[in-house]
């Protein structure tokens, strides 16, 4: 029987209790920082009330399994499973990269607290949208994912972006190749963004670059924002952060696009601490040290997000 897989993640209060062992110790810590512990409690209570309602609603529709997000890397999804996240938009990105063609529904547990660009549905709408998804009547938006494959055949996927660099934010040294053009570089790392991720980390990188260039050139160089982003566009964007020019390192290949025909790879020149991680989660990473080659491309499969 096809399953309804509900993905949950800990609240801020859950994380504090795990750290300090008891709620009382967590409260002491928060109040010592002059923060409002009641806000942590309110968020926690709202989240679990929504989760409880969602589980009961889903159980009236099909076979339900609830898993914690930390088990996603090792969880085996069935090809006909319908996946439901309860949390902020980041949980959708963290879940989507482990899916193939399964539909993903995002439930926003607290619309008054969080915007829901991806998590567009309230728990009140859950029953209707789950049934629509099961009956192939829901509106689904495809999302392009990025893939990195190392020379030792390890693979990692990203829904928003990859970071290629050093885990302690020291200078990263590597050789970058784009369609046969090769350049040795030293930088703060490379960001490779999907269309969905262009509104996140990549947007910050471009805003900083345009701001600095604008001040130096005494011109206004504001980044043009697209009102509608095609999440499924077959194009990735890469940007090199703070490239350093020297006798041995260049700054010519610092920004561009990766399309299905692009040959884009990076060879590590780092003796240790080289890393590639995806979607801002440093625990979800690949080691990237000397002579390892990373080839970045558009993933074969697209994500499927249910939207309004």
mmCIF file of C-alpha atoms in Angstrom, residues 23-255:
data_model
loop_
_atom_site.group_PDB
_atom_site.id
_atom_site.type_symbol
_atom_site.label_atom_id
_atom_site.label_comp_id
_atom_site.label_asym_id
_atom_site.label_seq_id
_atom_site.Cartn_x
_atom_site.Cartn_y
_atom_site.Cartn_z
ATOM 1 C CA UNK A 23 13.190 21.968 30.251
ATOM 2 C CA UNK A 24 14.004 23.813 33.470
ATOM 3 C CA UNK A 25 17.684 24.055 32.580
ATOM 4 C CA UNK A 26 16.759 25.218 29.089
ATOM 5 C CA UNK A 27 14.498 27.903 30.565
ATOM 6 C CA UNK A 28 17.274 29.083 32.890
ATOM 7 C CA UNK A 29 19.662 29.393 29.935
ATOM 8 C CA UNK A 30 17.219 31.345 27.753
ATOM 9 C CA UNK A 31 16.138 33.711 30.514
ATOM 10 C CA UNK A 32 19.787 34.277 31.440
ATOM 11 C CA UNK A 33 20.170 35.648 27.898
ATOM 12 C CA UNK A 34 17.190 37.959 28.521
ATOM 13 C CA UNK A 35 15.206 36.135 25.829
ATOM 14 C CA UNK A 36 11.502 35.274 26.044
ATOM 15 C CA UNK A 37 11.169 31.606 26.976
ATOM 16 C CA UNK A 38 7.404 31.793 26.495
ATOM 17 C CA UNK A 39 8.010 32.338 22.786
ATOM 18 C CA UNK A 40 9.943 29.057 22.651
ATOM 19 C CA UNK A 41 7.100 27.306 24.468
ATOM 20 C CA UNK A 42 4.445 28.815 22.203
ATOM 21 C CA UNK A 43 6.314 27.762 19.056
ATOM 22 C CA UNK A 44 6.785 24.247 20.458
ATOM 23 C CA UNK A 45 3.144 23.809 21.462
ATOM 24 C CA UNK A 46 1.866 25.127 18.135
ATOM 25 C CA UNK A 47 4.162 22.835 16.172
ATOM 26 C CA UNK A 48 3.132 19.665 17.965
ATOM 27 C CA UNK A 49 -0.551 20.574 17.902
ATOM 28 C CA UNK A 50 -0.314 20.931 14.113
ATOM 29 C CA UNK A 51 1.702 17.713 13.799
ATOM 30 C CA UNK A 52 -0.894 15.820 15.862
ATOM 31 C CA UNK A 53 -3.764 17.162 13.732
ATOM 32 C CA UNK A 54 -1.913 16.323 10.532
ATOM 33 C CA UNK A 55 -1.202 12.740 11.602
ATOM 34 C CA UNK A 56 -4.852 12.171 12.528
ATOM 35 C CA UNK A 57 -6.012 13.671 9.233
ATOM 36 C CA UNK A 58 -3.564 11.563 7.221
ATOM 37 C CA UNK A 59 -4.510 8.385 9.101
ATOM 38 C CA UNK A 60 -8.061 8.883 7.892
ATOM 39 C CA UNK A 61 -6.771 8.806 4.315
ATOM 40 C CA UNK A 62 -4.027 6.208 4.135
ATOM 41 C CA UNK A 63 -1.098 4.371 5.693
ATOM 42 C CA UNK A 64 0.986 6.890 7.667
ATOM 43 C CA UNK A 65 4.611 6.829 8.781
ATOM 44 C CA UNK A 66 6.225 9.690 10.719
ATOM 45 C CA UNK A 67 10.019 10.075 10.615
ATOM 46 C CA UNK A 68 12.468 12.614 11.974
ATOM 47 C CA UNK A 69 14.351 14.599 9.353
ATOM 48 C CA UNK A 70 17.739 13.364 10.628
ATOM 49 C CA UNK A 71 16.913 9.893 9.274
ATOM 50 C CA UNK A 72 16.325 11.154 5.726
ATOM 51 C CA UNK A 73 19.760 10.174 4.323
ATOM 52 C CA UNK A 74 19.120 6.500 5.126
ATOM 53 C CA UNK A 75 15.364 6.289 4.646
ATOM 54 C CA UNK A 76 14.093 4.302 1.660
ATOM 55 C CA UNK A 77 11.131 5.970 -0.032
ATOM 56 C CA UNK A 78 8.729 3.987 -2.181
ATOM 57 C CA UNK A 79 8.228 5.322 -5.685
ATOM 58 C CA UNK A 80 4.522 5.944 -5.013
ATOM 59 C CA UNK A 81 4.892 7.457 -1.541
ATOM 60 C CA UNK A 82 3.459 10.919 -0.935
ATOM 61 C CA UNK A 83 5.727 12.958 1.333
ATOM 62 C CA UNK A 84 4.527 15.692 3.701
ATOM 63 C CA UNK A 85 6.856 18.037 5.574
ATOM 64 C CA UNK A 86 5.860 19.968 8.690
ATOM 65 C CA UNK A 87 8.133 22.971 9.074
ATOM 66 C CA UNK A 88 9.795 25.880 7.352
ATOM 67 C CA UNK A 89 10.817 26.002 3.696
ATOM 68 C CA UNK A 90 14.291 24.689 4.506
ATOM 69 C CA UNK A 91 12.811 21.340 5.494
ATOM 70 C CA UNK A 92 11.365 20.989 1.997
ATOM 71 C CA UNK A 93 14.790 21.526 0.427
ATOM 72 C CA UNK A 94 16.406 19.094 2.859
ATOM 73 C CA UNK A 95 13.774 16.470 2.035
ATOM 74 C CA UNK A 96 13.427 16.972 -1.716
ATOM 75 C CA UNK A 97 17.007 16.013 -2.518
ATOM 76 C CA UNK A 98 16.352 12.485 -1.236
ATOM 77 C CA UNK A 99 13.281 12.013 -3.441
ATOM 78 C CA UNK A 100 12.896 10.973 -7.053
ATOM 79 C CA UNK A 101 9.451 11.591 -8.562
ATOM 80 C CA UNK A 102 7.438 11.483 -5.323
ATOM 81 C CA UNK A 103 5.123 14.418 -4.673
ATOM 82 C CA UNK A 104 6.049 16.629 -1.717
ATOM 83 C CA UNK A 105 3.487 18.674 0.232
ATOM 84 C CA UNK A 106 4.716 21.383 2.600
ATOM 85 C CA UNK A 107 2.616 22.152 5.687
ATOM 86 C CA UNK A 108 3.415 25.468 7.366
ATOM 87 C CA UNK A 109 2.846 24.865 11.097
ATOM 88 C CA UNK A 110 2.711 28.550 12.010
ATOM 89 C CA UNK A 111 1.922 30.998 9.157
ATOM 90 C CA UNK A 112 1.988 33.915 11.616
ATOM 91 C CA UNK A 113 5.632 33.131 12.377
ATOM 92 C CA UNK A 114 7.033 31.905 9.041
ATOM 93 C CA UNK A 115 6.501 32.782 5.402
ATOM 94 C CA UNK A 116 5.651 29.765 3.296
ATOM 95 C CA UNK A 117 7.111 30.181 -0.180
ATOM 96 C CA UNK A 118 7.436 26.403 -0.507
ATOM 97 C CA UNK A 119 5.397 25.256 2.494
ATOM 98 C CA UNK A 120 2.208 26.771 1.153
ATOM 99 C CA UNK A 121 -0.500 24.824 2.982
ATOM 100 C CA UNK A 122 -2.009 25.111 6.455
ATOM 101 C CA UNK A 123 -3.029 22.068 8.471
ATOM 102 C CA UNK A 124 -6.662 22.994 7.756
ATOM 103 C CA UNK A 125 -5.975 22.361 4.058
ATOM 104 C CA UNK A 126 -4.072 19.122 4.609
ATOM 105 C CA UNK A 127 -6.906 16.662 4.014
ATOM 106 C CA UNK A 128 -7.932 18.260 0.745
ATOM 107 C CA UNK A 129 -4.442 18.621 -0.707
ATOM 108 C CA UNK A 130 -3.394 15.088 0.304
ATOM 109 C CA UNK A 131 -6.411 13.619 -1.490
ATOM 110 C CA UNK A 132 -5.718 15.796 -4.525
ATOM 111 C CA UNK A 133 -2.109 14.600 -4.627
ATOM 112 C CA UNK A 134 -3.130 10.947 -4.345
ATOM 113 C CA UNK A 135 -5.665 11.368 -7.157
ATOM 114 C CA UNK A 136 -3.211 13.271 -9.414
ATOM 115 C CA UNK A 137 -5.424 16.363 -9.165
ATOM 116 C CA UNK A 138 -2.949 18.626 -7.340
ATOM 117 C CA UNK A 139 -0.937 21.424 -8.948
ATOM 118 C CA UNK A 140 2.693 20.306 -9.020
ATOM 119 C CA UNK A 141 5.756 22.439 -9.727
ATOM 120 C CA UNK A 142 8.947 20.763 -10.887
ATOM 121 C CA UNK A 143 12.236 21.740 -9.267
ATOM 122 C CA UNK A 144 15.659 21.347 -10.893
ATOM 123 C CA UNK A 145 18.222 19.710 -8.616
ATOM 124 C CA UNK A 146 22.015 19.875 -8.807
ATOM 125 C CA UNK A 147 24.295 16.853 -8.644
ATOM 126 C CA UNK A 148 27.954 16.556 -7.723
ATOM 127 C CA UNK A 149 29.851 13.343 -8.416
ATOM 128 C CA UNK A 150 33.382 12.851 -7.152
ATOM 129 C CA UNK A 151 36.133 10.911 -8.886
ATOM 130 C CA UNK A 152 35.652 8.175 -6.254
ATOM 131 C CA UNK A 153 31.967 7.962 -7.342
ATOM 132 C CA UNK A 154 30.477 9.527 -4.208
ATOM 133 C CA UNK A 155 27.370 11.561 -5.078
ATOM 134 C CA UNK A 156 25.519 14.427 -3.387
ATOM 135 C CA UNK A 157 22.420 16.344 -4.489
ATOM 136 C CA UNK A 158 21.260 19.901 -3.801
ATOM 137 C CA UNK A 159 17.883 21.592 -4.100
ATOM 138 C CA UNK A 160 19.160 25.108 -3.336
ATOM 139 C CA UNK A 161 22.941 25.167 -3.669
ATOM 140 C CA UNK A 162 26.338 23.567 -3.197
ATOM 141 C CA UNK A 163 29.264 25.103 -1.354
ATOM 142 C CA UNK A 164 32.713 23.971 -2.501
ATOM 143 C CA UNK A 165 35.567 25.137 -0.303
ATOM 144 C CA UNK A 166 37.120 24.743 3.146
ATOM 145 C CA UNK A 167 35.109 23.862 6.243
ATOM 146 C CA UNK A 168 36.901 26.430 8.450
ATOM 147 C CA UNK A 169 36.438 29.248 5.881
ATOM 148 C CA UNK A 170 40.160 29.518 5.118
ATOM 149 C CA UNK A 171 41.233 30.011 1.507
ATOM 150 C CA UNK A 172 40.261 27.188 -0.827
ATOM 151 C CA UNK A 173 42.728 26.171 -3.540
ATOM 152 C CA UNK A 174 41.609 24.245 -6.600
ATOM 153 C CA UNK A 175 41.580 24.109 -10.398
ATOM 154 C CA UNK A 176 38.260 24.989 -12.025
ATOM 155 C CA UNK A 177 37.368 23.795 -15.528
ATOM 156 C CA UNK A 178 34.465 25.078 -17.627
ATOM 157 C CA UNK A 179 34.131 23.614 -21.125
ATOM 158 C CA UNK A 180 37.874 23.074 -21.456
ATOM 159 C CA UNK A 181 38.981 26.421 -19.991
ATOM 160 C CA UNK A 182 41.092 25.730 -16.881
ATOM 161 C CA UNK A 183 42.156 28.120 -14.127
ATOM 162 C CA UNK A 184 43.954 27.629 -10.817
ATOM 163 C CA UNK A 185 42.200 29.640 -8.129
ATOM 164 C CA UNK A 186 42.369 30.653 -4.489
ATOM 165 C CA UNK A 187 39.092 31.907 -3.056
ATOM 166 C CA UNK A 188 36.569 31.719 -0.235
ATOM 167 C CA UNK A 189 34.845 28.934 -2.142
ATOM 168 C CA UNK A 190 32.409 28.353 -4.981
ATOM 169 C CA UNK A 191 28.618 28.547 -4.785
ATOM 170 C CA UNK A 192 26.626 26.534 -7.330
ATOM 171 C CA UNK A 193 22.936 27.413 -7.246
ATOM 172 C CA UNK A 194 19.779 25.875 -8.679
ATOM 173 C CA UNK A 195 16.991 28.118 -10.043
ATOM 174 C CA UNK A 196 15.189 27.739 -6.705
ATOM 175 C CA UNK A 197 18.357 28.627 -4.802
ATOM 176 C CA UNK A 198 18.960 31.839 -6.744
ATOM 177 C CA UNK A 199 16.726 33.653 -4.267
ATOM 178 C CA UNK A 200 18.936 32.554 -1.364
ATOM 179 C CA UNK A 201 22.717 32.413 -0.948
ATOM 180 C CA UNK A 202 23.390 33.241 -4.598
ATOM 181 C CA UNK A 203 21.266 36.378 -4.309
ATOM 182 C CA UNK A 204 23.440 37.530 -1.401
ATOM 183 C CA UNK A 205 26.645 36.853 -3.356
ATOM 184 C CA UNK A 206 25.406 38.851 -6.349
ATOM 185 C CA UNK A 207 24.117 41.695 -4.184
ATOM 186 C CA UNK A 208 27.502 42.024 -2.493
ATOM 187 C CA UNK A 209 29.397 41.950 -5.793
ATOM 188 C CA UNK A 210 27.138 44.554 -7.406
ATOM 189 C CA UNK A 211 27.314 46.792 -4.343
ATOM 190 C CA UNK A 212 31.114 46.801 -4.254
ATOM 191 C CA UNK A 213 31.414 47.292 -8.015
ATOM 192 C CA UNK A 214 28.833 50.066 -7.901
ATOM 193 C CA UNK A 215 30.725 51.987 -5.221
ATOM 194 C CA UNK A 216 34.042 51.623 -7.037
ATOM 195 C CA UNK A 217 32.609 52.605 -10.427
ATOM 196 C CA UNK A 218 30.250 55.225 -8.943
ATOM 197 C CA UNK A 219 27.352 53.655 -10.825
ATOM 198 C CA UNK A 220 24.113 52.075 -9.697
ATOM 199 C CA UNK A 221 24.331 48.347 -10.416
ATOM 200 C CA UNK A 222 21.229 46.914 -8.760
ATOM 201 C CA UNK A 223 20.453 43.262 -9.489
ATOM 202 C CA UNK A 224 17.294 42.871 -11.548
ATOM 203 C CA UNK A 225 14.887 40.590 -9.713
ATOM 204 C CA UNK A 226 12.640 38.296 -11.712
ATOM 205 C CA UNK A 227 9.053 38.403 -10.503
ATOM 206 C CA UNK A 228 8.590 34.732 -11.388
ATOM 207 C CA UNK A 229 11.421 32.188 -11.166
ATOM 208 C CA UNK A 230 11.117 28.994 -13.173
ATOM 209 C CA UNK A 231 12.150 26.429 -10.557
ATOM 210 C CA UNK A 232 12.376 23.746 -13.217
ATOM 211 C CA UNK A 233 14.702 25.579 -15.616
ATOM 212 C CA UNK A 234 17.581 23.400 -16.820
ATOM 213 C CA UNK A 235 20.292 25.773 -15.649
ATOM 214 C CA UNK A 236 22.571 26.111 -12.637
ATOM 215 C CA UNK A 237 24.531 29.242 -11.744
ATOM 216 C CA UNK A 238 28.029 29.312 -10.243
ATOM 217 C CA UNK A 239 29.896 32.144 -8.542
ATOM 218 C CA UNK A 240 33.393 32.244 -7.049
ATOM 219 C CA UNK A 241 33.548 34.050 -3.711
ATOM 220 C CA UNK A 242 36.390 36.524 -3.172
ATOM 221 C CA UNK A 243 38.795 35.151 -5.827
ATOM 222 C CA UNK A 244 42.420 36.138 -5.167
ATOM 223 C CA UNK A 245 44.646 37.149 -8.105
ATOM 224 C CA UNK A 246 48.304 36.148 -7.882
ATOM 225 C CA UNK A 247 51.171 34.740 -9.923
ATOM 226 C CA UNK A 248 49.689 31.251 -9.536
ATOM 227 C CA UNK A 249 45.950 31.961 -9.331
ATOM 228 C CA UNK A 250 43.540 33.682 -11.692
ATOM 229 C CA UNK A 251 40.185 35.453 -11.557
ATOM 230 C CA UNK A 252 38.753 35.006 -15.046
ATOM 231 C CA UNK A 253 36.324 32.130 -14.413
ATOM 232 C CA UNK A 254 34.278 33.591 -11.578
ATOM 233 C CA UNK A 255 30.637 33.507 -12.713
#
